Amino acid sequence: MTGMFRHWPTRLRSVVVLAAALVMAGCAYIRDPEPPMTIEQVEELTPMAQVPVARAWVNPPGSQLVFQRGLLGGSEQRVLLVNQSAMPGDNQMVIRTRTGFGDGGRLRYEEFIRRVGGLPAPFQNASSGAFQHDADDLGPYAWAEERFGVGTICVLAVRRVQSAGRHLPAGVDAMDILLRNCVNGTAAKALEPILAPSVSGGPLGAPAGGSSRMLSALAGPSQ
């Protein structure tokens, strides 16, 4: 074959050599396949859609806007609350359902905080040792607090709600809730959105006369 190649015209030999070089160069630039995305990366790319406040899964005082998205193995709502303090940042509740994990036990704090994007200000450096613990009709909850100036307090609170405390749809193991709330007042006032009356009560916009209907944790429209 080599001898035959020597008898080819010079121009033809040049073309063959150039073609071979291009093929080899192309092979050198073949990229490795992209690794599959993690669950967190998929969730980061999942957009939020605004839903009516009346479709919130909880009933906290001061609700202004509600956003929702579907996730792998659950759904998420973010309920924005009024902020009448001088503290920057959003007062909000982040609520996530867990579906099909068979995990209705205790809240996995580190995983939950990672999945919701980390701790909000001013609690970025809060450790688990900073939390206080209590319980109400829906079970245990924990919170940390920071005081600013005269009369301003911020709380960071977390809890897990299970079907024993309120109705959850079939397949949903639990509903995890994070609250960041800064108020001019007391810690008790700041904690109101995550306590049993707000979490287990009927939806905003319920009919008058106390005939509020209990919404399931997936009552909002799927996105």
Short mmCIF file of C-alpha atoms in Angstrom, two decimals:
data_model
loop_
_atom_site.label_atom_id
_atom_site.label_comp_id
_atom_site.label_asym_id
_atom_site.label_seq_id
_atom_site.Cartn_x
_atom_site.Cartn_y
_atom_site.Cartn_z
CA MET A 1 0.00 0.00 0.00
CA THR A 2 2.89 2.32 0.85
CA GLY A 3 4.51 1.62 -2.50
CA MET A 4 1.28 2.34 -4.31
CA PHE A 5 0.95 5.61 -2.35
CA ARG A 6 4.39 6.72 -3.66
CA HIS A 7 3.16 6.37 -7.25
CA TRP A 8 0.12 8.62 -6.68
CA PRO A 9 0.34 12.14 -8.08
CA THR A 10 1.82 14.66 -5.65
CA ARG A 11 -1.40 16.67 -5.49
CA LEU A 12 -3.47 13.58 -4.70
CA ARG A 13 -1.05 12.54 -1.97
CA SER A 14 -1.33 16.00 -0.43
CA VAL A 15 -5.12 15.82 -0.42
CA VAL A 16 -5.10 12.39 1.26
CA VAL A 17 -2.62 13.54 3.93
CA LEU A 18 -4.66 16.68 4.63
CA ALA A 19 -7.89 14.69 4.91
CA ALA A 20 -6.29 12.24 7.34
CA ALA A 21 -4.95 15.12 9.42
CA LEU A 22 -8.40 16.71 9.60
CA VAL A 23 -10.00 13.43 10.66
CA MET A 24 -7.45 12.98 13.44
CA ALA A 25 -7.85 16.58 14.57
CA GLY A 26 -11.60 16.15 14.71
CA CYS A 27 -11.21 13.04 16.85
CA ALA A 28 -8.98 14.98 19.22
CA TYR A 29 -11.75 17.50 19.86
CA ILE A 30 -14.55 15.03 20.59
CA ARG A 31 -15.89 16.08 24.00
CA ASP A 32 -16.77 13.69 26.76
CA PRO A 33 -20.51 13.37 27.37
CA GLU A 34 -21.92 15.83 29.91
CA PRO A 35 -22.57 14.27 33.34
CA PRO A 36 -26.24 14.03 34.34
CA MET A 37 -27.61 16.95 36.35
CA THR A 38 -28.19 16.55 40.07
CA ILE A 39 -31.65 16.92 41.60
CA GLU A 40 -30.64 20.34 42.95
CA GLN A 41 -29.56 21.51 39.47
CA VAL A 42 -32.82 20.32 37.93
CA GLU A 43 -34.80 22.16 40.60
CA GLU A 44 -32.81 25.35 40.10
CA LEU A 45 -33.88 25.34 36.44
CA THR A 46 -37.57 24.77 37.28
CA PRO A 47 -39.37 28.14 37.10
CA MET A 48 -41.87 29.46 39.62
CA ALA A 49 -45.35 30.54 38.51
CA GLN A 50 -47.58 32.92 40.43
CA VAL A 51 -50.83 31.46 41.75
CA PRO A 52 -53.72 33.20 43.55
CA VAL A 53 -53.15 33.88 47.24
CA ALA A 54 -56.34 31.93 47.89
CA ARG A 55 -54.54 28.80 46.65
CA ALA A 56 -51.82 28.97 49.30
CA TRP A 57 -51.27 25.76 51.25
CA VAL A 58 -51.11 27.75 54.49
CA ASN A 59 -53.01 30.69 55.89
CA PRO A 60 -50.47 33.10 57.46
CA PRO A 61 -51.33 36.71 58.28
CA GLY A 62 -49.87 39.24 55.87
CA SER A 63 -49.70 37.05 52.75
CA GLN A 64 -49.05 39.12 49.62
CA LEU A 65 -47.93 36.84 46.78
CA VAL A 66 -47.74 33.08 46.23
CA PHE A 67 -45.48 31.27 43.77
CA GLN A 68 -45.49 27.55 43.02
CA ARG A 69 -43.58 24.94 41.03
CA GLY A 70 -43.53 21.19 40.64
CA LEU A 71 -40.39 19.34 41.69
CA LEU A 72 -38.97 15.84 41.49
CA GLY A 73 -40.80 13.97 44.22
CA GLY A 74 -42.93 16.88 45.42
CA SER A 75 -43.88 20.52 44.93
CA GLU A 76 -42.89 23.88 46.36
CA GLN A 77 -44.69 27.08 47.29
CA ARG A 78 -43.18 30.39 48.36
CA VAL A 79 -45.53 32.69 50.22
CA LEU A 80 -44.31 36.29 50.44
CA LEU A 81 -45.34 38.12 53.61
CA VAL A 82 -45.57 41.82 54.36
CA ASN A 83 -42.40 43.36 55.81
CA GLN A 84 -43.10 46.46 57.87
CA SER A 85 -39.69 46.44 59.54
CA ALA A 86 -36.61 48.27 58.35
CA MET A 87 -34.80 44.98 57.72
CA PRO A 88 -33.97 44.30 54.04
CA GLY A 89 -34.98 41.09 52.36
CA ASP A 90 -38.23 39.20 51.95
CA ASN A 91 -40.37 37.90 54.73
CA GLN A 92 -41.52 34.59 53.33
CA MET A 93 -42.51 30.99 53.90
CA VAL A 94 -40.97 28.23 51.79
CA ILE A 95 -43.12 25.09 51.78
CA ARG A 96 -42.08 21.81 50.17
CA THR A 97 -43.96 18.55 49.99
CA ARG A 98 -42.22 15.16 49.98
CA THR A 99 -43.86 12.52 47.84
CA GLY A 100 -42.99 8.85 47.57
CA PHE A 101 -39.98 8.91 49.89
CA GLY A 102 -41.67 6.97 52.68
CA ASP A 103 -40.18 9.63 54.93
CA GLY A 104 -42.77 11.00 57.29
CA GLY A 105 -40.35 11.14 60.22
CA ARG A 106 -38.23 13.98 61.47
CA LEU A 107 -37.22 16.92 59.30
CA ARG A 108 -33.82 16.49 57.66
CA TYR A 109 -32.63 20.01 58.40
CA GLU A 110 -29.39 20.15 56.39
CA GLU A 111 -30.96 18.61 53.29
CA PHE A 112 -34.00 20.89 53.52
CA ILE A 113 -31.92 24.06 53.83
CA ARG A 114 -29.72 23.01 50.91
CA ARG A 115 -32.73 22.27 48.71
CA VAL A 116 -34.35 25.66 49.38
CA GLY A 117 -31.19 27.55 48.45
CA GLY A 118 -29.56 28.11 51.83
CA LEU A 119 -30.35 30.21 54.85
CA PRO A 120 -31.82 33.69 54.27
CA ALA A 121 -30.41 36.91 55.74
CA PRO A 122 -29.74 37.68 58.51
CA PHE A 123 -29.30 34.00 59.41
CA GLN A 124 -26.64 32.94 56.89
CA ASN A 125 -24.29 31.86 59.68
CA ALA A 126 -26.85 30.36 62.04
CA SER A 127 -25.89 26.96 63.44
CA SER A 128 -28.20 24.22 64.63
CA GLY A 129 -27.19 25.06 68.19
CA ALA A 130 -28.81 28.48 67.87
CA PHE A 131 -32.32 27.03 67.58
CA GLN A 132 -34.89 26.94 70.32
CA HIS A 133 -37.54 24.22 70.36
CA ASP A 134 -41.23 24.07 71.18
CA ALA A 135 -44.39 22.27 70.05
CA ASP A 136 -48.05 23.01 69.33
CA ASP A 137 -51.04 21.05 68.05
CA LEU A 138 -49.16 20.15 64.83
CA GLY A 139 -46.06 18.90 66.58
CA PRO A 140 -42.55 20.27 67.14
CA TYR A 141 -40.97 23.32 65.56
CA ALA A 142 -37.65 25.10 66.00
CA TRP A 143 -36.55 28.69 65.58
CA ALA A 144 -33.62 31.07 65.90
CA GLU A 145 -33.97 34.80 66.47
CA GLU A 146 -31.97 37.97 65.97
CA ARG A 147 -32.81 41.37 67.47
CA PHE A 148 -31.97 44.69 65.82
CA GLY A 149 -32.25 48.14 67.32
CA VAL A 150 -35.24 48.84 69.51
CA GLY A 151 -38.18 46.53 68.97
CA THR A 152 -37.19 44.76 65.71
CA ILE A 153 -36.82 40.99 65.73
CA CYS A 154 -36.22 38.45 62.96
CA VAL A 155 -36.99 34.76 63.30
CA LEU A 156 -35.92 31.78 61.23
CA ALA A 157 -38.23 28.86 61.92
CA VAL A 158 -38.58 25.35 60.51
CA ARG A 159 -41.06 22.54 60.99
CA ARG A 160 -42.44 19.38 59.38
CA VAL A 161 -46.18 18.80 59.13
CA GLN A 162 -47.47 15.26 58.72
CA SER A 163 -50.85 13.77 57.91
CA ALA A 164 -51.59 13.24 61.59
CA GLY A 165 -51.78 17.02 61.96
CA ARG A 166 -53.63 18.00 58.78
CA HIS A 167 -54.91 16.37 55.62
CA LEU A 168 -52.25 15.64 52.99
CA PRO A 169 -52.99 14.11 49.59
CA ALA A 170 -52.28 10.48 48.82
CA GLY A 171 -48.59 9.80 48.33
CA VAL A 172 -47.41 12.91 50.19
CA ASP A 173 -45.37 11.91 53.21
CA ALA A 174 -44.83 15.33 54.77
CA MET A 175 -44.81 19.08 54.26
CA ASP A 176 -41.63 20.92 55.29
CA ILE A 177 -41.83 24.63 56.08
CA LEU A 178 -39.23 27.37 56.50
CA LEU A 179 -40.16 30.85 57.75
CA ARG A 180 -38.10 34.02 57.64
CA ASN A 181 -40.00 36.84 59.30
CA CYS A 182 -38.79 40.23 60.57
CA VAL A 183 -41.30 42.30 62.56
CA ASN A 184 -41.52 45.26 64.87
CA GLY A 185 -42.67 43.44 67.97
CA THR A 186 -42.12 40.15 69.72
CA ALA A 187 -40.83 36.72 68.77
CA ALA A 188 -44.35 35.36 69.31
CA LYS A 189 -45.68 37.77 66.69
CA ALA A 190 -42.90 36.88 64.25
CA LEU A 191 -43.59 33.16 64.66
CA GLU A 192 -47.34 33.39 63.99
CA PRO A 193 -47.14 32.32 60.29
CA ILE A 194 -45.59 28.93 61.13
CA LEU A 195 -47.75 28.07 64.14
CA ALA A 196 -50.71 25.70 64.04
CA PRO A 197 -53.50 28.29 63.49
CA SER A 198 -51.78 29.54 60.31
CA VAL A 199 -50.53 26.20 58.98
CA SER A 200 -53.61 24.09 59.65
CA GLY A 201 -56.28 26.73 58.96
CA GLY A 202 -58.31 27.07 55.78
CA PRO A 203 -57.03 28.84 52.66
CA LEU A 204 -57.09 32.59 52.25
CA GLY A 205 -60.28 33.72 50.59
CA ALA A 206 -62.38 31.08 52.33
CA PRO A 207 -66.14 31.72 52.43
CA ALA A 208 -67.43 33.93 55.19
CA GLY A 209 -69.06 32.47 58.25
CA GLY A 210 -66.18 30.22 59.28
CA SER A 211 -66.90 27.52 56.69
CA SER A 212 -63.31 27.43 55.52
CA ARG A 213 -62.35 24.37 53.50
CA MET A 214 -59.09 22.53 54.15
CA LEU A 215 -56.77 22.60 51.18
CA SER A 216 -54.47 19.68 50.58
CA ALA A 217 -50.76 20.34 50.24
CA LEU A 218 -51.02 20.05 46.45
CA ALA A 219 -54.15 22.13 45.99
CA GLY A 220 -52.53 24.70 43.71
CA PRO A 221 -52.42 24.19 39.93
CA SER A 222 -49.57 22.02 38.77
CA GLN A 223 -46.91 23.80 36.75
#
